[in-house]
Coordinates of N, CA and C in Angstrom, one line a residue:
M1 N -69.0 69.3 -33.4 CA -67.9 69.2 -33.3 C -67.1 69.6 -34.4
S2 N -66.2 70.5 -34.6 CA -65.4 71.0 -35.9 C -64.2 69.7 -36.4
A3 N -63.9 70.1 -37.6 CA -63.0 69.1 -38.1 C -61.7 69.0 -37.6
R4 N -61.2 69.8 -36.4 CA -60.2 70.0 -36.0 C -60.0 69.5 -34.7
E5 N -61.2 69.3 -33.9 CA -61.8 68.6 -32.7 C -61.6 67.2 -32.6
L6 N -60.9 66.5 -31.8 CA -60.8 65.2 -31.5 C -61.6 64.9 -30.4
P7 N -62.2 63.5 -30.5 CA -63.0 63.0 -29.6 C -62.4 62.9 -28.1
K8 N -63.0 63.4 -27.0 CA -62.0 62.7 -25.8 C -62.0 61.6 -25.4
G9 N -61.1 61.3 -24.5 CA -61.3 59.7 -23.9 C -60.6 58.8 -24.5
L10 N -60.6 59.0 -26.0 CA -60.0 57.9 -27.0 C -59.2 57.9 -27.5
V11 N -58.2 57.6 -27.6 CA -57.2 57.6 -29.2 C -58.1 57.2 -30.3
V12 N -57.8 57.9 -31.1 CA -58.3 57.9 -32.5 C -57.3 57.7 -33.8
V13 N -58.1 57.4 -34.5 CA -57.4 57.1 -36.0 C -58.2 58.1 -37.0
K14 N -57.4 58.9 -37.6 CA -58.2 59.8 -38.9 C -58.3 58.6 -39.6
V15 N -59.5 58.7 -40.6 CA -60.0 57.7 -41.6 C -60.2 59.0 -42.8
G16 N -61.0 60.1 -42.5 CA -61.0 60.8 -43.6 C -61.1 62.2 -43.0
A17 N -61.4 63.4 -43.8 CA -61.1 64.9 -43.5 C -62.0 64.8 -42.6
R18 N -63.4 64.1 -42.0 CA -64.2 64.8 -40.8 C -64.7 63.3 -40.2
H19 N -63.8 61.9 -40.3 CA -64.4 60.7 -40.2 C -63.2 60.4 -38.9
Y20 N -63.4 60.1 -38.0 CA -62.5 59.6 -37.0 C -63.4 58.0 -36.4
V21 N -62.2 57.3 -36.2 CA -62.7 55.8 -35.7 C -61.8 55.7 -34.5
P22 N -62.3 54.7 -33.4 CA -61.3 54.2 -32.6 C -60.6 53.1 -33.1
P23 N -59.0 53.1 -32.9 CA -58.4 52.3 -33.2 C -58.6 50.8 -32.8
V24 N -58.2 49.6 -33.1 CA -58.3 48.4 -33.0 C -57.0 47.7 -31.9
R25 N -57.0 47.2 -31.3 CA -55.6 46.6 -30.6 C -55.3 45.2 -31.5
L26 N -54.2 45.5 -31.7 CA -53.5 44.2 -32.4 C -52.4 43.7 -32.0
T27 N -51.7 42.3 -32.1 CA -50.5 42.1 -31.4 C -49.7 41.7 -33.4
V28 N -48.9 42.1 -33.5 CA -48.3 41.8 -34.9 C -46.9 41.5 -34.3
N29 N -46.7 40.0 -34.4 CA -45.4 39.7 -34.4 C -44.9 39.9 -33.0
G30 N -45.7 39.8 -31.9 CA -45.3 39.8 -30.5 C -45.5 41.3 -30.1
E31 N -45.6 42.3 -31.1 CA -45.8 43.6 -30.1 C -47.1 44.1 -30.5
P32 N -47.7 44.7 -29.8 CA -49.0 45.4 -29.1 C -49.0 46.6 -30.2
G33 N -50.0 47.0 -30.8 CA -50.1 48.4 -31.6 C -51.4 48.7 -31.7
E34 N -51.5 49.7 -32.2 CA -53.2 50.2 -32.7 C -53.4 50.8 -34.1
F35 N -54.4 49.7 -34.8 CA -54.2 49.9 -36.3 C -56.1 50.6 -36.3
P36 N -56.1 51.0 -37.9 CA -57.8 51.4 -37.9 C -58.3 50.0 -38.0
E37 N -59.7 50.4 -37.5 CA -60.6 49.7 -37.8 C -61.1 48.9 -39.1
G38 N -61.2 47.7 -39.3 CA -61.5 47.3 -40.8 C -60.4 46.9 -41.5
L39 N -58.8 46.9 -40.9 CA -57.9 46.9 -41.9 C -57.7 45.2 -42.3
S40 N -57.6 45.4 -43.6 CA -57.3 44.0 -43.9 C -55.9 43.7 -43.9
V41 N -55.9 42.4 -44.0 CA -54.3 41.7 -44.2 C -53.2 42.1 -45.1
A42 N -54.3 42.4 -46.3 CA -53.4 43.1 -47.4 C -52.6 44.2 -47.0
H43 N -53.7 45.0 -46.5 CA -53.6 46.5 -45.9 C -52.4 46.4 -44.9
L44 N -52.7 45.7 -43.8 CA -51.4 45.7 -43.0 C -50.3 45.2 -43.8
V45 N -49.8 44.3 -44.4 CA -48.9 44.0 -45.3 C -48.3 45.2 -45.8
A46 N -49.1 45.7 -46.8 CA -48.3 47.2 -47.7 C -48.2 48.3 -46.8
E47 N -48.9 48.2 -45.6 CA -48.3 49.3 -44.9 C -46.9 48.9 -44.3
L48 N -46.7 48.0 -43.8 CA -45.6 47.2 -43.3 C -44.2 47.2 -44.4
G49 N -44.7 47.5 -45.6 CA -43.6 47.4 -46.7 C -43.3 46.3 -47.2
L50 N -44.2 44.9 -47.0 CA -43.9 43.8 -47.1 C -44.6 43.5 -48.8
Q51 N -43.5 42.3 -49.3 CA -44.0 41.8 -50.3 C -44.7 40.4 -50.4
E52 N -45.8 40.4 -50.8 CA -47.0 39.7 -50.2 C -46.4 37.6 -50.6
R53 N -45.8 37.7 -51.5 CA -45.1 36.4 -52.3 C -43.8 36.5 -51.5
R54 N -43.4 37.0 -50.5 CA -42.4 36.6 -49.5 C -42.4 36.2 -48.2
I55 N -43.9 36.4 -48.0 CA -44.3 35.9 -46.6 C -45.4 35.1 -46.3
V56 N -45.6 34.7 -45.0 CA -46.8 33.7 -45.0 C -47.1 34.5 -43.6
V57 N -48.7 34.6 -43.4 CA -49.2 35.5 -42.5 C -50.0 34.1 -41.8
E58 N -50.0 34.7 -40.3 CA -51.2 33.7 -39.5 C -51.8 34.4 -38.3
V59 N -52.9 34.3 -38.6 CA -54.0 35.4 -37.6 C -54.8 34.4 -36.6
N60 N -54.3 34.6 -35.5 CA -54.6 33.7 -34.3 C -54.8 32.2 -34.4
R61 N -53.2 32.3 -34.9 CA -52.6 30.5 -35.2 C -53.2 29.7 -36.3
V62 N -54.0 30.3 -37.2 CA -54.4 29.9 -38.5 C -53.8 30.6 -39.5
I63 N -52.8 29.8 -40.6 CA -52.2 30.5 -41.6 C -53.3 30.5 -42.6
L64 N -53.1 31.9 -43.4 CA -53.6 32.2 -44.6 C -53.4 32.1 -45.6
R65 N -54.3 31.7 -46.7 CA -53.4 31.7 -48.3 C -53.6 33.1 -48.7
R66 N -52.5 33.4 -49.4 CA -52.3 34.7 -49.9 C -54.0 35.3 -50.6
D67 N -54.3 34.5 -51.1 CA -55.6 34.9 -52.0 C -57.0 35.3 -51.1
Q68 N -56.5 35.4 -49.6 CA -57.4 35.2 -48.4 C -57.0 36.8 -47.8
Y69 N -55.7 37.4 -48.2 CA -55.5 38.5 -47.7 C -56.2 40.0 -47.9
G70 N -56.9 39.9 -49.0 CA -57.8 40.9 -49.2 C -58.9 41.0 -48.5
A71 N -59.8 40.2 -48.4 CA -61.0 39.6 -47.5 C -60.8 39.4 -46.0
H72 N -59.9 39.0 -45.8 CA -59.7 38.8 -44.1 C -59.3 40.2 -43.4
R73 N -60.4 40.8 -42.7 CA -60.3 42.0 -41.8 C -59.7 41.4 -40.6
L74 N -59.0 42.3 -40.0 CA -58.5 42.0 -38.7 C -59.4 42.7 -37.6
V75 N -59.6 42.5 -36.5 CA -60.4 42.7 -35.3 C -59.3 42.6 -34.0
A76 N -60.3 43.5 -33.4 CA -59.7 43.6 -31.7 C -59.3 42.6 -31.3
G77 N -58.1 42.7 -30.9 CA -57.3 41.4 -30.1 C -56.7 40.3 -30.8
D78 N -57.2 40.2 -32.7 CA -56.1 39.3 -33.3 C -54.9 39.5 -32.9
E79 N -54.1 38.6 -33.2 CA -52.6 37.9 -32.8 C -52.2 37.8 -34.4
V80 N -51.5 38.4 -34.8 CA -51.0 38.6 -36.4 C -49.6 37.8 -36.2
E81 N -49.0 37.1 -37.0 CA -47.9 36.4 -36.9 C -47.2 36.7 -38.6
I82 N -46.1 37.5 -38.9 CA -45.9 37.5 -39.9 C -44.6 36.8 -40.5
V83 N -44.2 35.8 -41.2 CA -42.9 35.5 -41.4 C -42.4 35.8 -42.8
H84 N -41.3 36.2 -42.8 CA -40.6 36.7 -43.9 C -39.4 35.5 -44.6
F85 N -39.4 34.9 -45.7 CA -38.4 34.4 -46.3 C -37.6 35.1 -46.8
V86 N -36.1 35.1 -46.6 CA -35.1 35.3 -47.0 C -34.3 34.5 -47.8
G87 N -34.1 34.8 -49.1 CA -33.2 33.8 -49.6 C -31.5 33.8 -49.4
G88 N -30.6 32.9 -50.1 CA -29.3 33.4 -49.8 C -28.8 31.8 -49.8
G89 N -27.5 31.9 -49.5 CA -26.8 30.8 -50.0 C -25.7 30.6 -49.2

């Protein structure tokens, strides 16, 4: 298979110049989506453009501590809820 050809049958996510992996299906704030396999919570937060110190992340109904975001890898079927705090008065 050349670098320009994609495997047939599955939707794939490009990881590198010649590496393709099937995405994993996650639900983020009630919306289903496909994301790269092995995605950490920290990478998801960064991809969404959120600041870690202003959010709380829950994965499968378990609230994660901020220091767990980098180590916690998301897997197919995970349900992620992200609550973003907004200041004001």
